[in-house]
Amino acid sequence: MRRLRKARGLTLKQVETQAKVSNAYISQIERGLRNPPQPDILKRLAKTYDLPHRDLLIAAGHLEEDSAETAKRRQIEEAYDHVRTDPTFKQGTRLKGTHVSLETKRFIVEMYEKLTQRILLKRA
Amino acid sequence: MELLTNGTQNNPVREFCLGVISRHTENWPPQEEALAREFVDWFGAKSFLTRTAMQELCLSKGINLSFAPLPPGLKGVNCSFEDKQEIVISEKEMVPFDHTHTLFHELREMLECGFVELGHSTLATKGSLEAKAEEFAMVTRMETATRELPGYIEMVGNIERNWPRYFGYALLVVFFISYTFSCALLPQFEDVIGDARRQRYVRT
């Protein structure tokens, strides 16, 4: 949670204002001193952190990630690693913050596929 | 130099990089302002560019530019593979001139690839490219405005009646100052507007 917040350049106070969750409570969650927040709080945090609600629910243990979802995520991560390490392909981005979301990784992989004519992601 | 020129054929970006290297060998790397001046000459950059004008300018340099919906937080992407070069910019323009700024940012990253391939990186550390590209985008926009200002002054100077001419000069001064501020503060404006929009979204 702390990594997510820092990656977006947000202070505890800003998260408190935007998500309407006390900064002391967020700080305790970040330090592992409290149990994972309830789904309604996670919903507000997801909006503040610009993340899918589902991702936070899975991370908090409220929802089990199905195997298809896990496989898809792993496939994108592996494809993105391949793209980053391919010396023949150069890419750069203009990104808010330093966190590269899964959606962004997928987009870059798709650009790679388009330019190199190589398929990395399996389509349904 | 002969070795360096290998591979610059049909690649205007690499050709430009080679020219910059040859003119600044003595004091490498060049300042971003100096690079921006050369870039504006080469690219034909202007202060006001429509999407079509940006696409045409890019195409003249062998770069395919498109505007598309991008994932949240992503404003632009540039990719190169062999002789194919592509830039995609978020179709949503958060603040005025956002597209122009992002385009120059992406082009600076492409130029860096060219410099690196020619063995002349301009970076002290690998992570500093993002900051350099932001600085380059700012100074390039300022450079275009500075070049276009005399033309506007002349245009206003041609107004025969005194008061409309003075009014024209005043408008020009105000606009030029605002534009210069917008060049320097665009990333901050984006953050402020982005946060405000997100906050409104959270509330609703």
mmCIF file of C-alpha atoms in Angstrom:
data_model
loop_
_atom_site.group_PDB
_atom_site.id
_atom_site.type_symbol
_atom_site.label_atom_id
_atom_site.label_comp_id
_atom_site.label_asym_id
_atom_site.label_seq_id
_atom_site.Cartn_x
_atom_site.Cartn_y
_atom_site.Cartn_z
ATOM 1 C CA MET A 1 0.000 0.000 0.000
ATOM 2 C CA ARG A 2 2.836 2.355 0.817
ATOM 3 C CA ARG A 3 4.551 1.564 -2.479
ATOM 4 C CA LEU A 4 1.342 2.293 -4.362
ATOM 5 C CA ARG A 5 0.889 5.612 -2.580
ATOM 6 C CA LYS A 6 4.515 6.693 -3.025
ATOM 7 C CA ALA A 7 4.461 5.734 -6.711
ATOM 8 C CA ARG A 8 1.613 8.202 -7.184
ATOM 9 C CA GLY A 9 3.393 10.896 -5.199
ATOM 10 C CA LEU A 10 0.572 11.143 -2.667
ATOM 11 C CA THR A 11 0.936 12.025 1.003
ATOM 12 C CA LEU A 12 -1.145 10.356 3.721
ATOM 13 C CA LYS A 13 -2.995 13.630 4.135
ATOM 14 C CA GLN A 14 -3.869 13.769 0.410
ATOM 15 C CA VAL A 15 -5.146 10.185 0.505
ATOM 16 C CA GLU A 16 -7.220 11.084 3.555
ATOM 17 C CA THR A 17 -8.796 14.021 1.719
ATOM 18 C CA GLN A 18 -9.444 12.155 -1.507
ATOM 19 C CA ALA A 19 -10.562 8.778 -0.163
ATOM 20 C CA LYS A 20 -12.157 10.031 3.078
ATOM 21 C CA VAL A 21 -10.143 7.543 5.129
ATOM 22 C CA SER A 22 -8.218 8.693 8.199
ATOM 23 C CA ASN A 23 -4.480 9.083 7.571
ATOM 24 C CA ALA A 24 -3.670 7.326 10.867
ATOM 25 C CA TYR A 25 -5.645 4.299 9.725
ATOM 26 C CA ILE A 26 -3.899 4.246 6.310
ATOM 27 C CA SER A 27 -0.531 4.545 8.014
ATOM 28 C CA GLN A 28 -1.354 1.563 10.257
ATOM 29 C CA ILE A 29 -2.447 -0.515 7.256
ATOM 30 C CA GLU A 30 0.758 0.377 5.442
ATOM 31 C CA ARG A 31 2.790 -0.774 8.439
ATOM 32 C CA GLY A 32 0.802 -3.990 8.760
ATOM 33 C CA LEU A 33 -0.619 -3.012 12.146
ATOM 34 C CA ARG A 34 -4.256 -3.400 11.086
ATOM 35 C CA ASN A 35 -6.212 -6.067 9.276
ATOM 36 C CA PRO A 36 -6.861 -5.432 5.579
ATOM 37 C CA PRO A 37 -9.566 -2.749 5.101
ATOM 38 C CA GLN A 38 -13.159 -3.580 4.298
ATOM 39 C CA PRO A 39 -14.270 -3.635 0.619
ATOM 40 C CA ASP A 40 -16.012 -0.230 0.786
ATOM 41 C CA ILE A 41 -12.818 1.452 2.007
ATOM 42 C CA LEU A 42 -10.810 -0.396 -0.636
ATOM 43 C CA LYS A 43 -13.218 0.917 -3.259
ATOM 44 C CA ARG A 44 -12.425 4.511 -2.282
ATOM 45 C CA LEU A 45 -8.690 3.790 -2.094
ATOM 46 C CA ALA A 46 -8.800 2.124 -5.525
ATOM 47 C CA LYS A 47 -10.272 5.285 -7.018
ATOM 48 C CA THR A 48 -7.670 7.452 -5.301
ATOM 49 C CA TYR A 49 -4.824 5.208 -6.453
ATOM 50 C CA ASP A 50 -6.355 4.847 -9.917
ATOM 51 C CA LEU A 51 -6.408 1.052 -9.665
ATOM 52 C CA PRO A 52 -9.086 -1.539 -10.403
ATOM 53 C CA HIS A 53 -11.115 -2.221 -7.211
ATOM 54 C CA ARG A 54 -10.791 -5.914 -7.928
ATOM 55 C CA ASP A 55 -6.970 -5.779 -7.626
ATOM 56 C CA LEU A 56 -7.163 -4.375 -4.107
ATOM 57 C CA LEU A 57 -9.866 -6.858 -3.112
ATOM 58 C CA ILE A 58 -7.609 -9.701 -4.236
ATOM 59 C CA ALA A 59 -4.571 -8.205 -2.472
ATOM 60 C CA ALA A 60 -6.608 -7.829 0.744
ATOM 61 C CA GLY A 61 -7.807 -11.424 0.559
ATOM 62 C CA HIS A 62 -11.511 -10.557 0.095
ATOM 63 C CA LEU A 63 -11.559 -12.115 -3.336
ATOM 64 C CA GLU A 64 -9.681 -15.011 -4.835
ATOM 65 C CA GLU A 65 -7.943 -14.357 -8.095
ATOM 66 C CA ASP A 66 -9.134 -16.959 -10.548
ATOM 67 C CA SER A 67 -6.526 -18.979 -12.331
ATOM 68 C CA ALA A 68 -7.390 -17.468 -15.732
ATOM 69 C CA GLU A 69 -6.812 -13.986 -14.337
ATOM 70 C CA THR A 70 -3.493 -15.039 -12.786
ATOM 71 C CA ALA A 71 -2.392 -16.653 -16.026
ATOM 72 C CA LYS A 72 -3.309 -13.524 -18.010
ATOM 73 C CA ARG A 73 -1.416 -11.298 -15.596
ATOM 74 C CA ARG A 74 1.642 -13.566 -15.682
ATOM 75 C CA GLN A 75 1.530 -13.667 -19.477
ATOM 76 C CA ILE A 76 1.542 -9.862 -19.711
ATOM 77 C CA GLU A 77 4.368 -9.542 -17.159
ATOM 78 C CA GLU A 78 6.500 -12.097 -19.021
ATOM 79 C CA ALA A 79 5.784 -10.500 -22.394
ATOM 80 C CA TYR A 80 6.666 -7.051 -20.996
ATOM 81 C CA ASP A 81 9.968 -8.389 -19.625
ATOM 82 C CA HIS A 82 10.708 -9.779 -23.073
ATOM 83 C CA VAL A 83 9.955 -6.410 -24.687
ATOM 84 C CA ARG A 84 12.176 -4.544 -22.230
ATOM 85 C CA THR A 85 15.113 -6.859 -22.781
ATOM 86 C CA ASP A 86 14.890 -7.047 -26.580
ATOM 87 C CA PRO A 87 17.847 -4.905 -27.724
ATOM 88 C CA THR A 88 16.346 -4.407 -31.192
ATOM 89 C CA PHE A 89 13.242 -2.728 -29.824
ATOM 90 C CA LYS A 90 13.411 0.703 -28.198
ATOM 91 C CA GLN A 91 10.545 2.216 -26.287
ATOM 92 C CA GLY A 92 9.896 5.171 -24.042
ATOM 93 C CA THR A 93 6.887 6.665 -22.324
ATOM 94 C CA ARG A 94 5.557 9.852 -20.816
ATOM 95 C CA LEU A 95 3.946 8.596 -17.657
ATOM 96 C CA LYS A 96 2.446 10.203 -14.581
ATOM 97 C CA GLY A 97 4.517 8.877 -11.675
ATOM 98 C CA THR A 98 6.827 5.901 -11.895
ATOM 99 C CA HIS A 99 4.362 3.024 -11.547
ATOM 100 C CA VAL A 100 3.846 1.093 -14.793
ATOM 101 C CA SER A 101 0.378 -0.432 -14.597
ATOM 102 C CA LEU A 102 -0.554 -3.786 -16.089
ATOM 103 C CA GLU A 103 -2.684 -1.977 -18.684
ATOM 104 C CA THR A 104 0.312 0.140 -19.709
ATOM 105 C CA LYS A 105 2.519 -2.955 -19.950
ATOM 106 C CA ARG A 106 -0.094 -4.613 -22.114
ATOM 107 C CA PHE A 107 -0.271 -1.554 -24.377
ATOM 108 C CA ILE A 108 3.525 -1.526 -24.828
ATOM 109 C CA VAL A 109 3.519 -5.262 -25.581
ATOM 110 C CA GLU A 110 0.831 -4.669 -28.209
ATOM 111 C CA MET A 111 2.964 -1.905 -29.756
ATOM 112 C CA TYR A 112 5.860 -4.362 -29.840
ATOM 113 C CA GLU A 113 3.692 -6.951 -31.561
ATOM 114 C CA LYS A 114 2.561 -4.403 -34.129
ATOM 115 C CA LEU A 115 6.043 -3.171 -35.008
ATOM 116 C CA THR A 116 7.925 -6.478 -34.905
ATOM 117 C CA GLN A 117 5.092 -8.651 -36.278
ATOM 118 C CA ARG A 118 5.780 -11.111 -33.446
ATOM 119 C CA ILE A 119 2.991 -12.460 -31.267
ATOM 120 C CA LEU A 120 3.626 -12.517 -27.532
ATOM 121 C CA LEU A 121 0.099 -12.489 -26.089
ATOM 122 C CA LYS A 122 -2.371 -15.268 -26.723
ATOM 123 C CA ARG A 123 -5.775 -14.008 -27.826
ATOM 124 C CA ALA A 124 -9.027 -15.745 -26.944
ATOM 125 C CA MET B 1 32.770 9.650 -38.974
ATOM 126 C CA GLU B 2 32.384 7.314 -41.920
ATOM 127 C CA LEU B 3 31.595 4.488 -39.558
ATOM 128 C CA LEU B 4 29.026 6.636 -37.788
ATOM 129 C CA THR B 5 27.212 7.494 -41.002
ATOM 130 C CA ASN B 6 26.503 3.817 -41.664
ATOM 131 C CA GLY B 7 22.804 3.217 -41.215
ATOM 132 C CA THR B 8 21.689 6.835 -41.306
ATOM 133 C CA GLN B 9 20.265 6.434 -44.817
ATOM 134 C CA ASN B 10 16.462 6.536 -44.773
ATOM 135 C CA ASN B 11 16.518 7.350 -41.081
ATOM 136 C CA PRO B 12 16.072 11.120 -40.673
ATOM 137 C CA VAL B 13 16.247 10.916 -36.863
ATOM 138 C CA ARG B 14 19.630 9.204 -36.894
ATOM 139 C CA GLU B 15 20.794 11.599 -39.607
ATOM 140 C CA PHE B 16 19.817 14.566 -37.425
ATOM 141 C CA CYS B 17 21.580 13.001 -34.417
ATOM 142 C CA LEU B 18 24.724 12.573 -36.478
ATOM 143 C CA GLY B 19 24.592 16.245 -37.503
ATOM 144 C CA VAL B 20 24.189 17.345 -33.876
ATOM 145 C CA ILE B 21 27.108 15.151 -32.796
ATOM 146 C CA SER B 22 29.355 16.580 -35.516
ATOM 147 C CA ARG B 23 28.496 20.179 -34.552
ATOM 148 C CA HIS B 24 28.902 19.653 -30.801
ATOM 149 C CA THR B 25 31.774 17.166 -30.581
ATOM 150 C CA GLU B 26 33.920 19.701 -28.729
ATOM 151 C CA ASN B 27 31.430 20.305 -25.949
ATOM 152 C CA TRP B 28 29.379 17.123 -25.735
ATOM 153 C CA PRO B 29 26.634 16.819 -24.534
ATOM 154 C CA PRO B 30 24.952 19.992 -25.798
ATOM 155 C CA GLN B 31 22.666 22.027 -23.572
ATOM 156 C CA GLU B 32 18.963 21.232 -24.031
ATOM 157 C CA GLU B 33 18.460 24.817 -25.286
ATOM 158 C CA ALA B 34 21.045 24.295 -28.047
ATOM 159 C CA LEU B 35 19.511 20.951 -28.952
ATOM 160 C CA ALA B 36 16.042 22.523 -28.987
ATOM 161 C CA ARG B 37 17.224 25.256 -31.400
ATOM 162 C CA GLU B 38 18.604 22.683 -33.820
ATOM 163 C CA PHE B 39 15.533 20.534 -33.409
ATOM 164 C CA VAL B 40 13.124 23.388 -34.229
ATOM 165 C CA ASP B 41 15.073 24.097 -37.435
ATOM 166 C CA TRP B 42 15.106 20.453 -38.446
ATOM 167 C CA PHE B 43 11.595 19.451 -37.423
ATOM 168 C CA GLY B 44 9.869 22.688 -38.414
ATOM 169 C CA ALA B 45 8.150 22.877 -35.026
ATOM 170 C CA LYS B 46 5.597 25.636 -34.420
ATOM 171 C CA SER B 47 3.827 26.906 -31.297
ATOM 172 C CA PHE B 48 0.398 26.011 -32.572
ATOM 173 C CA LEU B 49 0.145 22.602 -34.159
ATOM 174 C CA THR B 50 -3.046 20.778 -34.985
ATOM 175 C CA ARG B 51 -3.092 16.995 -34.762
ATOM 176 C CA THR B 52 -2.905 16.765 -38.544
ATOM 177 C CA ALA B 53 0.060 19.173 -38.664
ATOM 178 C CA MET B 54 1.867 17.110 -36.021
ATOM 179 C CA GLN B 55 1.202 13.929 -37.981
ATOM 180 C CA GLU B 56 2.466 15.493 -41.208
ATOM 181 C CA LEU B 57 5.644 16.798 -39.559
ATOM 182 C CA CYS B 58 6.316 13.395 -38.001
ATOM 183 C CA LEU B 59 5.647 11.586 -41.248
ATOM 184 C CA SER B 60 8.147 13.840 -43.033
ATOM 185 C CA LYS B 61 10.745 12.459 -40.591
ATOM 186 C CA GLY B 62 9.670 8.845 -41.048
ATOM 187 C CA ILE B 63 7.691 8.675 -37.809
ATOM 188 C CA ASN B 64 4.139 7.423 -37.639
ATOM 189 C CA LEU B 65 2.127 9.487 -35.134
ATOM 190 C CA SER B 66 -1.334 8.553 -33.907
ATOM 191 C CA PHE B 67 -3.732 9.631 -31.171
ATOM 192 C CA ALA B 68 -5.524 6.914 -29.221
ATOM 193 C CA PRO B 69 -7.113 6.222 -25.846
ATOM 194 C CA LEU B 70 -4.250 5.195 -23.552
ATOM 195 C CA PRO B 71 -4.295 3.523 -20.120
ATOM 196 C CA PRO B 72 -4.708 5.936 -17.162
ATOM 197 C CA GLY B 73 -1.524 7.841 -16.345
ATOM 198 C CA LEU B 74 0.061 7.151 -19.724
ATOM 199 C CA LYS B 75 0.352 10.289 -21.852
ATOM 200 C CA GLY B 76 2.498 9.066 -24.691
ATOM 201 C CA VAL B 77 4.577 6.171 -25.973
ATOM 202 C CA ASN B 78 7.360 5.985 -28.535
ATOM 203 C CA CYS B 79 8.695 2.789 -30.089
ATOM 204 C CA SER B 80 11.384 2.003 -32.639
ATOM 205 C CA PHE B 81 12.119 -1.246 -34.355
ATOM 206 C CA GLU B 82 14.523 -1.424 -37.280
ATOM 207 C CA ASP B 83 13.424 1.491 -39.503
ATOM 208 C CA LYS B 84 9.900 1.677 -38.098
ATOM 209 C CA GLN B 85 9.286 4.483 -35.645
ATOM 210 C CA GLU B 86 5.995 5.161 -33.997
ATOM 211 C CA ILE B 87 4.554 7.576 -31.452
ATOM 212 C CA VAL B 88 1.144 7.243 -29.838
ATOM 213 C CA ILE B 89 -0.264 10.155 -27.816
ATOM 214 C CA SER B 90 -3.267 10.014 -25.527
ATOM 215 C CA GLU B 91 -6.231 11.431 -27.446
ATOM 216 C CA LYS B 92 -7.424 13.151 -24.272
ATOM 217 C CA GLU B 93 -5.773 16.576 -23.944
ATOM 218 C CA MET B 94 -5.784 17.400 -20.240
ATOM 219 C CA VAL B 95 -4.460 20.971 -20.607
ATOM 220 C CA PRO B 96 -3.913 23.109 -23.726
ATOM 221 C CA PHE B 97 -0.665 22.287 -25.564
ATOM 222 C CA ASP B 98 -0.453 18.950 -23.733
ATOM 223 C CA HIS B 99 -0.173 17.113 -27.056
ATOM 224 C CA THR B 100 2.625 19.346 -28.332
ATOM 225 C CA HIS B 101 4.556 18.930 -25.073
ATOM 226 C CA THR B 102 4.130 15.133 -25.137
ATOM 227 C CA LEU B 103 5.160 14.980 -28.791
ATOM 228 C CA PHE B 104 8.412 16.867 -28.093
ATOM 229 C CA HIS B 105 9.009 14.678 -25.026
ATOM 230 C CA GLU B 106 8.655 11.493 -27.078
ATOM 231 C CA LEU B 107 10.834 12.871 -29.860
ATOM 232 C CA ARG B 108 13.569 13.731 -27.345
ATOM 233 C CA GLU B 109 13.525 10.116 -26.159
ATOM 234 C CA MET B 110 13.827 8.971 -29.768
ATOM 235 C CA LEU B 111 16.741 11.359 -30.310
ATOM 236 C CA GLU B 112 18.454 9.873 -27.269
ATOM 237 C CA CYS B 113 18.152 6.396 -28.803
ATOM 238 C CA GLY B 114 19.848 7.816 -31.893
ATOM 239 C CA PHE B 115 22.637 9.399 -29.829
ATOM 240 C CA VAL B 116 23.176 6.150 -27.904
ATOM 241 C CA GLU B 117 23.326 4.107 -31.117
ATOM 242 C CA LEU B 118 25.961 6.516 -32.405
ATOM 243 C CA GLY B 119 27.894 6.157 -29.161
ATOM 244 C CA HIS B 120 27.094 9.646 -27.873
ATOM 245 C CA SER B 121 24.639 9.411 -25.016
ATOM 246 C CA THR B 122 23.726 12.800 -23.537
ATOM 247 C CA LEU B 123 22.850 11.335 -20.147
ATOM 248 C CA ALA B 124 24.952 11.289 -17.026
ATOM 249 C CA THR B 125 22.747 8.574 -15.508
ATOM 250 C CA LYS B 126 20.294 6.228 -17.190
ATOM 251 C CA GLY B 127 17.318 7.403 -15.148
ATOM 252 C CA SER B 128 17.670 11.047 -16.090
ATOM 253 C CA LEU B 129 16.150 10.735 -19.587
ATOM 254 C CA GLU B 130 12.637 11.407 -18.330
ATOM 255 C CA ALA B 131 13.699 14.711 -16.749
ATOM 256 C CA LYS B 132 15.762 15.655 -19.817
ATOM 257 C CA ALA B 133 12.826 14.936 -22.132
ATOM 258 C CA GLU B 134 10.546 17.118 -19.994
ATOM 259 C CA GLU B 135 13.089 19.953 -20.030
ATOM 260 C CA PHE B 136 13.539 19.560 -23.784
ATOM 261 C CA ALA B 137 9.779 19.733 -24.387
ATOM 262 C CA MET B 138 9.595 22.965 -22.355
ATOM 263 C CA VAL B 139 12.527 24.701 -23.998
ATOM 264 C CA THR B 140 11.441 23.619 -27.463
ATOM 265 C CA ARG B 141 8.021 25.178 -26.957
ATOM 266 C CA MET B 142 9.664 28.357 -25.646
ATOM 267 C CA GLU B 143 11.991 28.400 -28.646
ATOM 268 C CA THR B 144 9.081 28.189 -31.101
ATOM 269 C CA ALA B 145 7.301 31.061 -29.342
ATOM 270 C CA THR B 146 10.429 33.217 -29.318
ATOM 271 C CA ARG B 147 10.882 32.670 -33.055
ATOM 272 C CA GLU B 148 7.292 33.507 -33.891
ATOM 273 C CA LEU B 149 7.086 36.622 -31.700
ATOM 274 C CA PRO B 150 8.764 39.066 -34.165
ATOM 275 C CA GLY B 151 6.219 38.076 -36.832
ATOM 276 C CA TYR B 152 3.339 38.865 -34.494
ATOM 277 C CA ILE B 153 4.961 42.176 -33.430
ATOM 278 C CA GLU B 154 5.248 43.156 -37.086
ATOM 279 C CA MET B 155 1.641 42.174 -37.702
ATOM 280 C CA VAL B 156 0.434 44.352 -34.816
ATOM 281 C CA GLY B 157 2.785 47.161 -35.927
ATOM 282 C CA ASN B 158 0.918 47.280 -39.227
ATOM 283 C CA ILE B 159 -2.296 48.346 -37.492
ATOM 284 C CA GLU B 160 -2.670 51.993 -38.519
ATOM 285 C CA ARG B 161 -4.842 53.402 -35.702
ATOM 286 C CA ASN B 162 -2.960 54.063 -32.474
ATOM 287 C CA TRP B 163 -5.257 52.689 -29.799
ATOM 288 C CA PRO B 164 -5.988 49.338 -31.495
ATOM 289 C CA ARG B 165 -2.244 48.980 -32.103
ATOM 290 C CA TYR B 166 -1.401 49.657 -28.425
ATOM 291 C CA PHE B 167 -4.129 47.229 -27.444
ATOM 292 C CA GLY B 168 -2.609 44.660 -29.824
ATOM 293 C CA TYR B 169 0.827 45.088 -28.251
ATOM 294 C CA ALA B 170 -0.643 44.718 -24.761
ATOM 295 C CA LEU B 171 -2.468 41.554 -25.796
ATOM 296 C CA LEU B 172 0.700 40.199 -27.335
ATOM 297 C CA VAL B 173 2.690 40.828 -24.143
ATOM 298 C CA VAL B 174 0.026 39.166 -21.994
ATOM 299 C CA PHE B 175 -0.241 36.203 -24.338
ATOM 300 C CA PHE B 176 3.516 35.747 -24.621
ATOM 301 C CA ILE B 177 3.987 35.805 -20.838
ATOM 302 C CA SER B 178 1.095 33.353 -20.323
ATOM 303 C CA TYR B 179 2.431 31.052 -23.017
ATOM 304 C CA THR B 180 5.944 31.084 -21.539
ATOM 305 C CA PHE B 181 4.507 30.252 -18.115
ATOM 306 C CA SER B 182 2.431 27.474 -19.633
ATOM 307 C CA CYS B 183 5.581 25.997 -21.215
ATOM 308 C CA ALA B 184 7.396 25.861 -17.903
ATOM 309 C CA LEU B 185 4.482 24.835 -15.725
ATOM 310 C CA LEU B 186 2.584 22.430 -17.981
ATOM 311 C CA PRO B 187 3.572 19.270 -16.036
ATOM 312 C CA GLN B 188 2.434 20.938 -12.790
ATOM 313 C CA PHE B 189 -0.854 22.035 -14.421
ATOM 314 C CA GLU B 190 -1.413 18.458 -15.551
ATOM 315 C CA ASP B 191 -0.872 17.159 -12.015
ATOM 316 C CA VAL B 192 -3.164 19.749 -10.446
ATOM 317 C CA ILE B 193 -5.936 19.182 -13.000
ATOM 318 C CA GLY B 194 -5.487 15.398 -12.845
ATOM 319 C CA ASP B 195 -5.744 15.399 -9.038
ATOM 320 C CA ALA B 196 -8.777 17.695 -9.115
ATOM 321 C CA ARG B 197 -10.529 15.431 -11.620
ATOM 322 C CA ARG B 198 -9.686 12.318 -9.610
ATOM 323 C CA GLN B 199 -10.969 13.970 -6.432
ATOM 324 C CA ARG B 200 -14.230 14.890 -8.162
ATOM 325 C CA TYR B 201 -14.493 11.299 -9.427
ATOM 326 C CA VAL B 202 -13.938 9.917 -5.892
ATOM 327 C CA ARG B 203 -16.626 12.235 -4.492
ATOM 328 C CA THR B 204 -19.179 11.227 -7.071
#
